Short mmCIF file of C-alpha atoms and ligand atoms in Angstrom, two decimals:
data_model
loop_
_atom_site.label_atom_id
_atom_site.label_comp_id
_atom_site.label_asym_id
_atom_site.label_seq_id
_atom_site.Cartn_x
_atom_site.Cartn_y
_atom_site.Cartn_z
CA MET A 1 119.58 52.43 160.05
CA ASP A 2 118.56 48.63 159.50
CA SER A 3 117.68 47.34 156.03
CA ALA A 4 113.87 46.80 156.94
CA SER A 5 113.55 50.31 157.95
CA SER A 6 115.14 51.60 154.70
CA SER A 7 113.06 49.90 152.32
CA ALA A 8 109.76 50.65 154.27
CA ARG A 9 111.17 54.32 153.78
CA THR A 10 111.44 53.97 150.07
CA VAL A 11 108.22 52.14 149.60
CA ALA A 12 106.44 55.12 151.34
CA ALA A 13 108.52 57.78 149.30
CA CYS A 14 107.18 55.77 145.94
CA VAL A 15 103.52 55.84 147.46
CA ILE A 16 103.65 59.26 148.39
CA GLY A 17 105.46 60.42 145.25
CA GLY A 18 102.76 58.48 143.11
CA ILE A 19 99.65 60.11 144.83
CA VAL A 20 101.35 63.56 144.24
CA LEU A 21 101.83 62.72 140.69
CA GLY A 22 98.28 61.40 140.36
CA ALA A 23 96.85 64.56 141.95
CA SER A 24 99.07 66.53 139.64
CA VAL A 25 97.60 64.67 136.44
CA VAL A 26 93.72 64.82 137.69
CA ALA A 27 94.31 68.59 138.53
CA LEU A 28 95.58 69.06 135.19
CA HIS A 29 92.94 67.33 133.24
CA LEU A 30 90.32 69.34 135.35
CA GLY A 31 91.63 72.41 134.28
CA ALA A 32 93.27 73.34 137.69
CA GLY A 33 96.47 74.07 136.60
CA PRO A 34 97.78 77.62 137.58
CA ALA A 35 99.69 78.10 134.49
CA ALA A 36 97.09 78.44 132.12
CA PRO A 37 93.53 78.64 134.24
CA SER A 38 91.41 79.66 130.69
CA LEU A 39 92.33 77.14 128.76
CA PRO A 40 91.98 73.20 129.08
CA PRO A 41 95.17 71.89 129.59
CA VAL A 42 95.65 69.56 126.38
CA GLU A 43 94.85 72.58 124.58
CA ALA A 44 97.51 74.35 126.30
CA LEU A 45 99.83 71.82 126.27
CA ARG A 46 98.85 71.54 121.98
CA ARG A 47 99.47 75.12 121.44
CA ARG A 48 103.08 75.31 123.33
CA PHE A 49 104.09 72.31 121.40
CA ARG A 50 102.84 74.12 118.09
CA ARG A 51 104.62 77.19 119.32
CA ARG A 52 107.99 75.17 119.94
CA HIS A 53 107.69 73.28 116.55
CA ARG A 54 106.18 75.76 114.33
CA PRO A 55 108.58 76.95 111.48
CA VAL A 56 110.63 80.12 112.35
CA ARG A 57 109.41 82.90 109.94
CA VAL A 58 111.64 85.88 109.06
CA TYR A 59 110.72 89.30 107.26
CA MET A 60 112.76 91.26 104.98
CA ASP A 61 111.55 94.50 103.41
CA GLY A 62 112.92 96.55 100.49
CA CYS A 63 112.35 98.62 97.36
CA PHE A 64 114.28 95.98 95.21
CA ASP A 65 114.45 98.28 92.39
CA MET A 66 116.54 96.84 89.48
CA MET A 67 116.76 93.79 91.18
CA HIS A 68 120.36 92.56 91.21
CA TYR A 69 122.58 89.95 92.97
CA GLY A 70 123.24 91.82 95.99
CA HIS A 71 119.64 92.01 96.95
CA CYS A 72 119.18 88.24 96.15
CA ASN A 73 122.27 87.68 98.72
CA ALA A 74 120.44 89.48 101.23
CA LEU A 75 117.13 87.54 100.57
CA ARG A 76 119.66 84.33 100.68
CA GLN A 77 121.20 85.36 104.05
CA ALA A 78 117.66 86.29 105.53
CA ARG A 79 116.06 83.12 104.63
CA ALA A 80 119.38 81.12 106.29
CA LEU A 81 117.91 83.01 109.78
CA GLY A 82 114.82 81.33 109.58
CA ASP A 83 112.53 78.22 108.11
CA GLU A 84 110.38 80.66 105.81
CA LEU A 85 110.84 83.77 104.22
CA VAL A 86 108.33 86.81 103.84
CA VAL A 87 109.21 89.70 101.77
CA GLY A 88 107.72 93.16 101.79
CA VAL A 89 108.29 95.13 98.72
CA VAL A 90 107.67 98.67 99.36
CA SER A 91 105.13 100.43 97.34
CA ASP A 92 106.09 102.90 94.59
CA ASP A 93 104.37 105.87 96.33
CA GLU A 94 106.46 104.99 99.67
CA ILE A 95 109.65 104.55 97.71
CA THR A 96 109.12 107.98 95.89
CA ALA A 97 108.64 109.95 99.22
CA ASN A 98 111.65 108.47 100.81
CA LYS A 99 114.18 107.74 98.36
CA GLY A 100 112.89 109.22 94.80
CA PRO A 101 110.76 107.40 92.09
CA PRO A 102 111.87 103.77 91.46
CA VAL A 103 113.15 102.87 88.22
CA THR A 104 110.81 99.62 87.99
CA PRO A 105 107.12 99.64 89.28
CA LEU A 106 105.73 97.53 91.74
CA HIS A 107 104.40 95.10 89.61
CA GLU A 108 107.89 94.17 88.01
CA ARG A 109 109.58 94.34 91.53
CA MET A 110 106.89 91.74 92.58
CA LYS A 111 107.59 89.17 90.14
CA MET A 112 111.72 89.53 90.39
CA VAL A 113 111.20 89.13 94.17
CA ARG A 114 108.73 86.01 93.86
CA ALA A 115 111.07 84.60 91.52
CA VAL A 116 114.35 84.35 94.10
CA LYS A 117 114.41 80.92 95.13
CA TRP A 118 114.91 81.56 98.92
CA VAL A 119 111.60 83.44 98.92
CA ASP A 120 108.39 81.73 100.42
CA ASP A 121 105.96 84.88 100.46
CA VAL A 122 105.42 88.32 99.28
CA ILE A 123 103.43 91.21 100.56
CA PRO A 124 103.09 93.82 98.23
CA ASP A 125 102.85 97.64 98.97
CA ALA A 126 104.67 97.25 102.28
CA PRO A 127 105.71 100.69 104.22
CA TYR A 128 109.18 101.94 103.93
CA ALA A 129 109.36 102.20 107.55
CA ILE A 130 108.22 99.45 110.22
CA THR A 131 105.48 101.42 111.87
CA GLU A 132 103.67 100.18 114.95
CA ASP A 133 100.52 98.81 113.41
CA PHE A 134 102.14 97.14 110.94
CA MET A 135 104.77 95.35 112.94
CA ASN A 136 101.89 93.76 115.09
CA LYS A 137 100.20 93.00 111.44
CA LEU A 138 103.35 91.08 111.10
CA PHE A 139 103.64 89.40 114.36
CA ASN A 140 100.14 88.62 114.49
CA GLU A 141 98.76 88.04 110.67
CA TYR A 142 101.89 86.96 109.27
CA ASN A 143 103.50 85.12 112.56
CA ILE A 144 107.09 86.91 111.96
CA ASP A 145 109.38 86.11 114.41
CA TYR A 146 111.95 88.51 113.30
CA ILE A 147 112.26 91.61 111.07
CA ILE A 148 115.55 91.51 109.03
CA HIS A 149 117.64 94.19 107.04
CA GLY A 150 121.39 94.69 105.71
CA ASP A 151 123.93 96.25 107.99
CA ASP A 152 123.34 99.77 106.13
CA PRO A 153 121.76 102.74 108.17
CA CYS A 154 118.38 102.78 106.44
CA LEU A 155 117.01 106.30 107.87
CA LEU A 156 114.06 108.23 107.29
CA PRO A 157 114.11 111.73 105.55
CA ASP A 158 113.60 113.20 109.15
CA GLY A 159 116.81 111.16 110.31
CA THR A 160 115.27 108.18 112.55
CA ASP A 161 116.03 104.82 111.75
CA ALA A 162 113.37 102.90 109.84
CA TYR A 163 113.78 99.95 112.19
CA ALA A 164 113.77 101.31 115.43
CA LEU A 165 110.42 99.94 116.91
CA ALA A 166 111.52 96.04 115.63
CA LYS A 167 114.87 96.63 117.31
CA LYS A 168 113.10 98.36 120.42
CA ALA A 169 110.85 94.96 120.43
CA GLY A 170 114.09 92.74 120.34
CA ARG A 171 112.89 91.38 116.86
CA TYR A 172 115.46 92.51 114.48
CA LYS A 173 118.03 90.67 113.03
CA GLN A 174 120.72 92.08 110.91
CA ILE A 175 122.69 90.55 107.62
CA LYS A 176 125.70 91.82 105.97
CA ARG A 177 125.09 93.98 102.95
CA THR A 178 126.89 92.90 99.72
CA GLU A 179 129.86 95.16 98.88
CA GLY A 180 130.35 96.38 95.02
CA VAL A 181 126.74 96.38 93.81
CA SER A 182 123.62 98.83 94.34
CA THR A 183 120.61 100.09 92.10
CA THR A 184 122.35 103.35 92.24
CA ASP A 185 125.61 102.11 91.05
CA ILE A 186 123.99 100.00 87.93
CA VAL A 187 122.26 103.49 86.89
CA GLY A 188 125.62 104.96 86.72
CA ARG A 189 126.81 102.03 85.02
CA MET A 190 124.25 102.66 82.30
CA LEU A 191 124.75 106.17 82.12
CA LEU A 192 128.31 105.30 81.55
CA CYS A 193 127.44 103.26 78.81
CA VAL A 194 125.84 105.81 76.66
CA ARG A 195 128.65 106.91 74.40
CA GLU A 196 127.42 108.25 71.03
CA ARG A 197 125.71 111.66 72.32
CA PRO A 198 125.52 114.80 70.92
CA VAL A 199 127.84 117.60 72.68
CA SER A 200 125.08 119.48 73.80
CA ASP A 201 123.95 116.58 75.85
CA ASN A 202 127.46 116.16 77.48
CA GLN A 203 126.80 118.44 80.27
CA SER A 204 123.60 117.17 81.62
CA HIS A 205 124.83 113.54 81.25
CA SER A 206 128.17 113.86 83.39
CA SER A 207 126.23 115.47 85.97
CA LEU A 208 123.65 112.52 85.93
CA GLN A 209 126.65 110.21 86.15
CA ARG A 210 128.27 112.29 89.31
CA GLN A 211 124.69 111.95 90.77
CA PHE A 212 124.61 108.04 90.25
CA SER A 213 128.16 107.41 91.13
CA HIS A 214 127.65 108.24 95.04
CA GLY A 215 126.01 104.99 96.09
CA HIS A 216 127.54 103.39 98.82
CA GLY A 217 131.16 104.20 98.52
CA GLN A 218 131.32 103.20 94.82
CA ASN A 219 133.75 105.06 92.78
CA ILE A 220 133.41 105.38 89.05
CA ASP A 221 136.43 104.33 87.58
CA ASP A 222 137.40 106.94 84.32
CA SER A 223 139.18 104.18 82.64
CA GLY A 224 135.97 102.25 82.37
CA PHE A 225 133.85 104.71 80.24
CA GLY A 226 132.57 102.93 77.52
CA ASN A 227 132.60 99.72 78.95
CA GLY A 228 130.31 98.73 81.71
CA THR A 229 131.95 95.54 82.85
CA LYS A 230 135.09 97.39 83.28
CA ILE A 231 133.58 99.52 86.07
CA SER A 232 132.39 96.57 88.41
CA HIS A 233 133.43 96.38 91.73
CA PHE A 234 132.56 92.64 92.50
CA LEU A 235 134.85 90.21 93.07
CA PRO A 236 133.87 86.75 92.12
CA THR A 237 134.68 83.84 94.89
CA SER A 238 133.95 80.30 94.33
CA ARG A 239 132.03 80.20 98.02
CA ARG A 240 129.68 82.78 96.56
CA ILE A 241 128.73 80.48 93.23
CA VAL A 242 128.29 77.74 95.78
CA GLN A 243 126.07 79.73 97.93
CA PHE A 244 123.99 80.29 95.01
CA SER A 245 124.01 77.13 93.32
CA ASN A 246 121.32 74.35 93.91
CA GLY A 247 124.21 71.60 94.07
CA ARG A 248 122.22 69.11 92.16
CA GLY A 249 122.69 67.49 88.56
CA PRO A 250 119.88 66.23 86.29
CA GLY A 251 118.12 62.82 87.31
CA PRO A 252 118.76 59.62 85.08
CA ASP A 253 115.19 60.42 83.29
CA SER A 254 115.52 64.22 83.22
CA ARG A 255 114.34 66.02 80.19
CA VAL A 256 117.07 68.77 80.04
CA VAL A 257 116.03 72.25 78.64
CA TYR A 258 119.07 74.45 77.52
CA ILE A 259 118.63 78.04 76.82
CA ASP A 260 121.42 80.67 76.53
CA GLY A 261 122.04 84.59 76.59
CA ALA A 262 123.27 87.38 78.05
CA PHE A 263 120.86 88.06 80.88
CA ASP A 264 122.50 91.14 81.35
CA LEU A 265 120.32 93.54 83.99
CA PHE A 266 118.52 90.52 84.80
CA HIS A 267 114.65 91.45 84.76
CA ALA A 268 111.06 90.50 84.62
CA GLY A 269 111.29 89.49 80.86
CA HIS A 270 114.15 87.31 81.52
CA VAL A 271 112.39 85.61 84.70
CA GLU A 272 109.23 84.69 82.16
CA ILE A 273 111.44 82.98 79.60
CA LEU A 274 113.07 80.99 82.04
CA ARG A 275 109.74 80.33 83.62
CA LEU A 276 108.28 78.70 80.25
CA ALA A 277 111.63 77.38 79.51
CA ARG A 278 111.74 75.53 82.99
CA GLY A 279 108.10 74.18 82.02
CA LEU A 280 109.24 72.15 79.06
CA GLY A 281 111.26 69.56 80.92
CA ASP A 282 112.19 68.85 84.61
CA PHE A 283 115.99 70.70 84.51
CA LEU A 284 116.79 73.84 83.20
CA LEU A 285 120.56 74.45 82.40
CA VAL A 286 121.30 78.13 81.19
CA GLY A 287 124.16 79.16 79.17
CA ILE A 288 125.60 82.54 80.04
CA HIS A 289 127.69 84.08 77.33
CA THR A 290 131.06 85.37 78.18
CA ASP A 291 131.26 89.58 78.36
CA GLN A 292 133.43 89.35 74.94
CA THR A 293 130.70 87.54 73.30
CA ILE A 294 128.24 90.17 73.98
CA SER A 295 130.48 92.87 73.05
CA SER A 296 131.21 91.67 69.94
CA THR A 297 127.59 90.92 69.27
CA ARG A 298 125.73 93.90 71.04
CA GLY A 299 128.31 96.45 70.85
CA PRO A 300 131.50 97.37 73.06
CA HIS A 301 129.34 99.04 75.68
CA ARG A 302 127.89 95.92 76.45
CA PRO A 303 127.32 94.02 79.02
CA ILE A 304 126.45 96.23 81.79
CA MET A 305 126.81 93.29 84.51
CA ASN A 306 130.19 91.17 84.11
CA LEU A 307 129.65 87.65 83.42
CA HIS A 308 129.88 86.39 87.29
CA GLU A 309 127.10 88.99 88.27
CA ARG A 310 124.78 87.76 85.49
CA SER A 311 125.75 84.28 86.56
CA LEU A 312 124.70 84.81 90.13
CA SER A 313 121.23 86.75 89.22
CA VAL A 314 120.31 83.73 86.88
CA LEU A 315 121.39 81.17 89.51
CA ALA A 316 119.14 82.97 92.25
CA CYS A 317 115.97 82.49 90.09
CA ARG A 318 113.82 79.81 91.14
CA TYR A 319 113.43 78.22 87.86
CA VAL A 320 117.06 77.43 86.90
CA ASP A 321 118.94 74.65 88.10
CA GLU A 322 122.53 75.17 86.56
CA VAL A 323 124.62 77.82 84.78
CA ILE A 324 127.39 77.28 82.19
CA ILE A 325 129.27 80.47 83.05
CA GLY A 326 131.04 81.41 80.12
CA ALA A 327 128.77 79.20 77.47
CA PRO A 328 129.96 79.39 73.75
CA TRP A 329 127.89 81.33 71.24
CA HIS A 330 127.50 78.16 69.08
CA ILE A 331 126.25 75.14 70.84
CA SER A 332 127.19 71.67 70.01
CA LYS A 333 126.82 68.27 71.29
CA ASP A 334 130.33 68.00 72.52
CA MET A 335 129.56 70.95 74.65
CA PHE A 336 127.13 69.00 76.62
CA VAL A 337 129.21 65.84 76.66
CA THR A 338 132.03 68.23 78.27
CA CYS A 339 130.33 70.46 80.44
CA GLU A 340 130.77 70.09 84.29
CA LEU A 341 127.48 68.46 84.48
CA GLY A 342 128.81 65.62 82.46
CA LEU A 343 125.56 65.91 80.56
CA SER A 344 125.52 63.66 77.52
CA LEU A 345 122.78 63.73 74.92
CA GLY A 346 123.23 59.79 74.93
CA LYS A 347 122.90 59.29 78.79
CA LEU A 348 119.85 61.68 78.90
CA GLY A 349 116.45 61.96 77.23
CA PRO A 350 116.04 64.78 74.76
CA LEU A 351 117.54 67.80 75.21
CA ILE A 352 115.52 70.76 74.40
CA TYR A 353 117.29 73.77 72.89
CA ILE A 354 115.68 77.26 73.11
CA CYS A 355 116.78 79.71 70.51
N1 CTP B 401 121.01 94.99 100.19
C1 CTP B 401 122.20 93.83 100.43
N2 CTP B 401 123.43 94.36 99.80
C2 CTP B 401 122.97 95.43 98.37
C3 CTP B 401 121.95 96.08 98.16
C4 CTP B 401 120.91 95.88 99.14
O1 CTP B 401 122.44 93.34 101.41
N3 CTP B 401 124.27 95.48 97.83
C5 CTP B 401 119.89 94.74 101.20
C6 CTP B 401 119.49 95.90 101.81
O2 CTP B 401 120.25 95.97 102.70
C7 CTP B 401 117.88 95.37 102.24
C8 CTP B 401 117.63 94.59 101.13
O3 CTP B 401 118.72 94.56 100.28
O4 CTP B 401 118.09 94.76 103.35
C9 CTP B 401 116.45 95.66 100.19
O5 CTP B 401 117.27 96.65 99.73
P1 CTP B 401 116.63 98.06 98.97
O6 CTP B 401 115.30 98.36 99.88
O7 CTP B 401 116.23 97.61 97.97
O8 CTP B 401 117.75 99.32 99.09
P2 CTP B 401 119.04 99.58 99.14
O9 CTP B 401 119.53 99.06 100.55
O10 CTP B 401 119.34 101.14 98.76
O11 CTP B 401 119.62 98.82 97.95
P3 CTP B 401 119.90 99.46 96.59
O12 CTP B 401 120.96 100.87 96.96
O13 CTP B 401 120.73 98.45 95.79
O14 CTP B 401 118.72 100.15 95.79
#
């Protein structure tokens, strides 16, 4: 083939290609595209763009009764599977019907879940099982992409899987359950802490202990009787602390607020004081007392949760910026100068101490 006819073919190919492309664009503008006959093409493209670029929204539900760091870790993992986490807090009636009455009422459980820093939105009175109606509501009204639960089986009283429909729809994801803690286990620890009891109470007391020591494979260690922290099965790792921490120090002009305490059995009252404390400045540092300090000030049976467990619960709270794990009872200027943050009263603005 000579070069003249080759270039003629190239020109022809370009012209034909241009005509085809032009016709496609005109057809698209006239709404003649076969893919979306009922929508103007620009709107269809816009919707497709929005769908592809909108945040991935994930949903996790639960009772979150006597909220503990296992729940917080579940929420942390769920949030990592998407961009926004919506949490359904199961109603008191639904918990009673499926597991027995909750220890903490819905409004307190809502407050605890809302305070977790990985939670973006909360739905009250969620059903215990994902029904078809509720699943459609999640998908259509809340724009949920995936429903998430821990890797422990969640069975209804009739033995069926509470997440069967979500799994069938291909919209279910699982996170790893945190070993070493459960609400049942905490109630068991509390019962073990009750020491000064009349003999007549002992029988019902030990039967309650047995009942509450069956949660999620936790065995009650008899040697721990009388000291809640000895029966913890939690093994703290530096990785877990890092996962929970914000990894940020205060800015140069920050007003640092310091509050210390036991923060045992982290509850709605703790959340409220931390919220108020954070409101007094720009950076909230929380000192968490050692187990020994708490035992010596509040009695040998306390704390129920050990230092690391208490630290994780406090760190998961959205109002907290940093914690001192094992803060001294007496605070001093030296303590802030030497603590890991390198906080110095001289360098920073006023430090507000709440007692
Ligand atoms: N979860 C977890 N690790 C734990 C406890 C709970 O990952 N140690 C997860 C559950 O798998 C669930 C979510 O936290 O996805 C909410 O749990 P919840 O409904 O409150 O009930 P339980 O699983 O029974 O937790 P607990 O026994 O502590 O009450």
